[in-house]
Coordinates of C-alpha atoms in Angstrom, one line a residue:
Chain A
M1340 CA 78.8 146.2 104.1
I1341 CA 78.8 144.9 100.6
K1342 CA 75.3 143.9 99.3
I1343 CA 75.3 140.9 97.1
I1344 CA 72.3 139.8 94.9
F1345 CA 71.6 136.8 92.7
F1346 CA 69.2 136.5 89.8
A1347 CA 67.2 134.0 87.8
A1348 CA 68.5 130.4 87.5
L1349 CA 71.5 131.3 89.8
R1350 CA 69.2 132.4 92.6
E1351 CA 67.1 129.2 92.3
Q1352 CA 70.2 127.0 92.3
L1353 CA 71.6 128.7 95.4
G1354 CA 68.2 128.9 97.1
C1355 CA 69.2 132.4 98.1
G1356 CA 68.4 135.8 96.7
D1357 CA 70.8 138.1 98.6
Y1358 CA 73.7 138.1 101.0
Q1359 CA 75.9 140.5 102.8
L1360 CA 79.6 140.6 103.4
S1361 CA 81.7 142.9 105.4
A1362 CA 83.9 145.1 103.1
T1363 CA 87.0 143.8 104.9
E1364 CA 86.2 140.3 103.6
A1365 CA 86.8 140.9 99.9
S1366 CA 88.4 143.7 97.8
T1367 CA 87.5 142.4 94.3
V1368 CA 84.5 140.7 92.7
A1369 CA 86.5 137.5 92.4
E1370 CA 87.3 137.6 96.1
V1371 CA 83.6 138.2 96.8
K1372 CA 82.8 135.0 94.9
A1373 CA 85.6 133.1 96.6
K1374 CA 84.4 134.2 100.0
L1375 CA 80.8 133.2 99.3
V1376 CA 82.0 129.7 98.3
A1377 CA 84.3 129.5 101.4
L1378 CA 81.3 130.3 103.6
N1379 CA 78.9 128.1 101.7
P1380 CA 80.9 125.1 100.3
Q1381 CA 77.7 123.7 98.8
W1382 CA 77.7 126.6 96.3
Q1383 CA 81.1 125.7 94.9
S1384 CA 80.0 123.9 91.7
T1385 CA 77.4 126.6 90.9
F1386 CA 80.0 129.4 91.2
E1387 CA 82.5 127.4 89.1
N1388 CA 80.2 128.0 86.1
Q1389 CA 82.4 130.1 83.8
S1390 CA 79.5 131.8 82.1
L1391 CA 78.3 133.6 85.2
L1392 CA 78.3 137.4 84.8
S1393 CA 78.8 140.0 87.5
A1394 CA 77.9 143.6 88.0
V1395 CA 78.9 146.3 90.5
N1396 CA 76.5 149.2 91.1
H1397 CA 74.6 148.2 87.9
D1398 CA 77.6 148.1 85.6
M1399 CA 78.8 144.8 84.1
V1400 CA 82.4 144.2 85.4
S1401 CA 85.0 141.5 85.4
G1402 CA 86.5 139.6 88.4
E1403 CA 89.3 142.1 89.0
H1404 CA 86.9 144.9 89.6
K1405 CA 87.4 146.5 93.0
V1406 CA 84.6 146.5 95.6
K1407 CA 84.1 148.7 98.6
A1408 CA 81.7 149.3 101.4
G1409 CA 78.2 150.3 100.1
D1410 CA 78.6 148.6 96.8
E1411 CA 75.9 146.4 95.3
V1412 CA 77.4 143.3 93.7
A1413 CA 75.2 141.1 91.5
F1414 CA 75.8 137.7 90.0
F1415 CA 73.7 136.2 87.3
P1416 CA 73.5 133.9 84.3
P1417 CA 74.0 135.2 80.7
V1418 CA 71.0 137.4 79.9
T1419 CA 68.1 136.2 77.7
G1420 CA 65.7 139.1 77.2
G1421 CA 64.2 140.6 74.1
Chain B
M1321 CA 67.6 162.8 70.6
A1322 CA 64.7 162.1 72.9
K1323 CA 64.4 158.8 74.6
V1324 CA 61.9 157.0 76.8
I1325 CA 62.5 153.6 78.4
S1326 CA 59.8 151.6 80.2
I1327 CA 60.0 148.3 82.0
Q1328 CA 56.5 147.2 82.8
E1329 CA 54.1 144.3 83.4
Q1330 CA 51.3 145.8 81.4
D1331 CA 50.9 145.5 77.7
Y1332 CA 51.4 148.4 75.3
N1333 CA 49.4 149.6 72.3
L1334 CA 51.5 149.6 69.1
A1335 CA 49.4 152.4 67.5
D1336 CA 49.7 154.6 70.5
E1337 CA 53.5 154.2 70.6
V1338 CA 53.8 155.0 66.9
A1339 CA 51.5 158.1 67.4
L1340 CA 53.8 159.3 70.2
L1341 CA 56.9 158.8 68.0
E1342 CA 55.2 160.9 65.2
Q1343 CA 53.4 163.6 67.2
D1344 CA 54.9 167.1 66.7
N1345 CA 57.8 165.5 64.9
D1346 CA 57.7 166.8 61.3
C1347 CA 61.4 166.7 60.8
D1348 CA 61.7 162.9 60.9
G1349 CA 60.7 161.1 57.7
A1350 CA 61.4 157.6 59.0
V1351 CA 59.8 155.6 61.8
V1352 CA 61.0 152.0 62.3
T1353 CA 59.4 149.8 65.0
F1354 CA 60.1 146.3 66.2
T1355 CA 57.8 144.1 68.3
G1356 CA 59.0 140.9 69.9
R1357 CA 56.2 138.3 70.8
V1358 CA 56.0 135.1 72.7
R1359 CA 56.2 132.1 70.2
N1360 CA 54.3 128.9 70.7
K1361 CA 57.3 126.7 70.1
N1362 CA 61.0 126.8 71.0
E1363 CA 63.6 124.2 70.1
G1364 CA 60.9 121.7 69.1
L1365 CA 58.9 122.0 72.4
K1366 CA 55.4 123.4 72.7
V1367 CA 55.6 126.5 74.8
S1368 CA 52.6 127.7 76.9
G1369 CA 54.1 130.9 78.2
L1370 CA 57.1 132.8 79.6
Y1371 CA 58.1 134.4 82.8
L1372 CA 60.4 137.4 82.6
E1373 CA 62.7 138.5 85.4
H1374 CA 64.9 141.6 85.4
Y1375 CA 67.4 143.5 87.5
P1376 CA 65.6 146.7 88.5
G1377 CA 67.9 149.7 88.2
M1378 CA 70.6 148.0 86.1
T1379 CA 68.1 147.2 83.3
E1380 CA 67.3 150.9 82.8
K1381 CA 71.0 151.9 83.0
S1382 CA 72.0 149.3 80.5
L1383 CA 69.3 150.4 78.0
E1384 CA 70.3 154.0 78.5
K1385 CA 73.9 153.1 77.6
I1386 CA 72.8 151.1 74.5
I1387 CA 70.7 154.0 73.2
A1388 CA 73.5 156.5 73.9
I1389 CA 75.9 154.4 71.7
A1390 CA 73.2 154.2 69.0
N1391 CA 72.8 157.9 69.1
Q1392 CA 76.5 158.5 68.7
R1393 CA 76.6 156.2 65.7
W1394 CA 73.5 157.4 63.8
S1395 CA 71.5 160.6 63.5
L1396 CA 68.3 159.8 65.6
G1397 CA 65.2 161.7 66.4
R1398 CA 63.2 159.8 69.0
V1399 CA 63.9 156.4 70.6
R1400 CA 61.3 154.4 72.6
V1401 CA 62.0 151.1 74.3
I1402 CA 59.4 149.0 76.2
H1403 CA 60.2 145.7 77.8
R1404 CA 57.6 143.7 79.6
I1405 CA 58.3 141.6 82.7
G1406 CA 56.3 138.9 84.7
Q1407 CA 54.0 136.3 83.3
L1408 CA 53.4 136.4 79.5
A1409 CA 51.1 134.1 77.4
I1410 CA 51.6 132.9 73.8
G1411 CA 51.3 135.7 71.3
E1412 CA 51.7 138.5 73.8
Q1413 CA 54.0 141.4 73.1
I1414 CA 57.4 141.2 75.0
V1415 CA 59.5 144.1 73.7
F1416 CA 59.1 147.2 71.6
V1417 CA 61.8 149.3 70.0
G1418 CA 60.8 152.4 68.1
V1419 CA 63.2 154.8 66.4
T1420 CA 62.7 157.9 64.3
S1421 CA 65.2 159.7 62.1
M1422 CA 65.2 162.0 59.1
H1423 CA 65.9 159.1 56.7
R1424 CA 65.3 155.3 56.9
K1425 CA 68.9 154.1 56.8
D1426 CA 69.6 155.4 60.3
A1427 CA 66.3 154.3 61.8
F1428 CA 66.6 150.8 60.4
A1429 CA 70.2 150.4 61.6
A1430 CA 69.6 151.9 65.1
A1431 CA 66.5 149.8 65.8
E1432 CA 68.4 146.6 64.9
F1433 CA 71.4 147.6 66.9
I1434 CA 69.4 148.4 70.0
M1435 CA 67.6 145.0 69.8
D1436 CA 70.9 143.2 69.2
Y1437 CA 72.5 144.8 72.2
L1438 CA 69.5 144.5 74.4
K1439 CA 69.6 140.8 73.8
V1440 CA 73.1 140.3 75.1
Q1441 CA 73.5 143.2 77.6
A1442 CA 70.2 144.1 79.3
P1443 CA 69.7 142.0 82.4
F1444 CA 66.5 140.2 81.6
W1445 CA 66.0 136.4 82.0
K1446 CA 63.3 134.3 80.4
K1447 CA 61.8 131.2 82.0
E1448 CA 59.9 129.1 79.6
L1449 CA 56.8 127.1 80.5
T1450 CA 56.7 124.0 78.3
E1451 CA 54.8 120.7 78.3
Q1452 CA 57.9 119.3 80.1
G1453 CA 57.8 121.9 82.9
E1454 CA 59.6 125.2 83.6
K1455 CA 63.0 125.9 82.2
W1456 CA 65.3 129.0 82.3
L1457 CA 66.4 129.7 78.8
D1458 CA 70.1 129.5 77.9
A1459 CA 71.8 132.4 76.1
K1460 CA 72.3 131.8 72.4
T1461 CA 75.7 132.0 70.8
S1462 CA 74.0 133.3 67.7
D1463 CA 72.8 136.4 69.6
N1464 CA 76.3 137.1 70.8
N1465 CA 77.6 136.8 67.3
K1466 CA 74.9 139.1 66.0
A1467 CA 75.8 141.8 68.5
K1468 CA 79.5 141.4 67.8
Q1469 CA 78.9 142.1 64.1
W1470 CA 78.3 145.8 64.9
Q1471 CA 81.8 146.2 66.2
S1472 CA 83.2 145.8 62.7
S1473 CA 80.4 147.0 60.4
E1474 CA 79.2 150.4 59.7

């Protein structure tokens, strides 16, 4: 399984904090995003937001980054700490 | 270089943090600290408080990386970063960055660098409580530009 988590405004817009996909359903971060939208068409406009960031296993990555079983994939808005 | 990172709900005491940076540390002549606090206004609106969310695990990893880069770039003694999470009222302390080094130049530069990168890389998100309700803050282009400046400057 691939564990997927959402943070902050994204989590509130989706009305969902986490999700799971089988590792056979996506091989990159971009494919994870596409699969989530395919399974939840109401999420499409939210995931089309270009500024969304992604991380795999706590490292910021781009869409081409490979994912495998056991990975933790996170999607979130640009950060605003400090 | 010795570093300590804390992500916590509770407040910190500035004097205690400075004392820890200085204790048994006679080789460092410079101590630079930065404290970020909750302002009462943002973009013209009265703010009554903030809520801070983070990504446990990634936050610590991200700060470790930022400090490691700073340590490669400057000669540092001790680095301390505290970032608070949860509900914060006006005037409360949000973030602390403390850096020691032999001389002030490295301590000033590293403290600023760590804050600039924390702003754009560490996974924290602020929700503002204003007179018009709650609102997640948008990232600022100026913060991104400020962090980018370090890529070209010494």
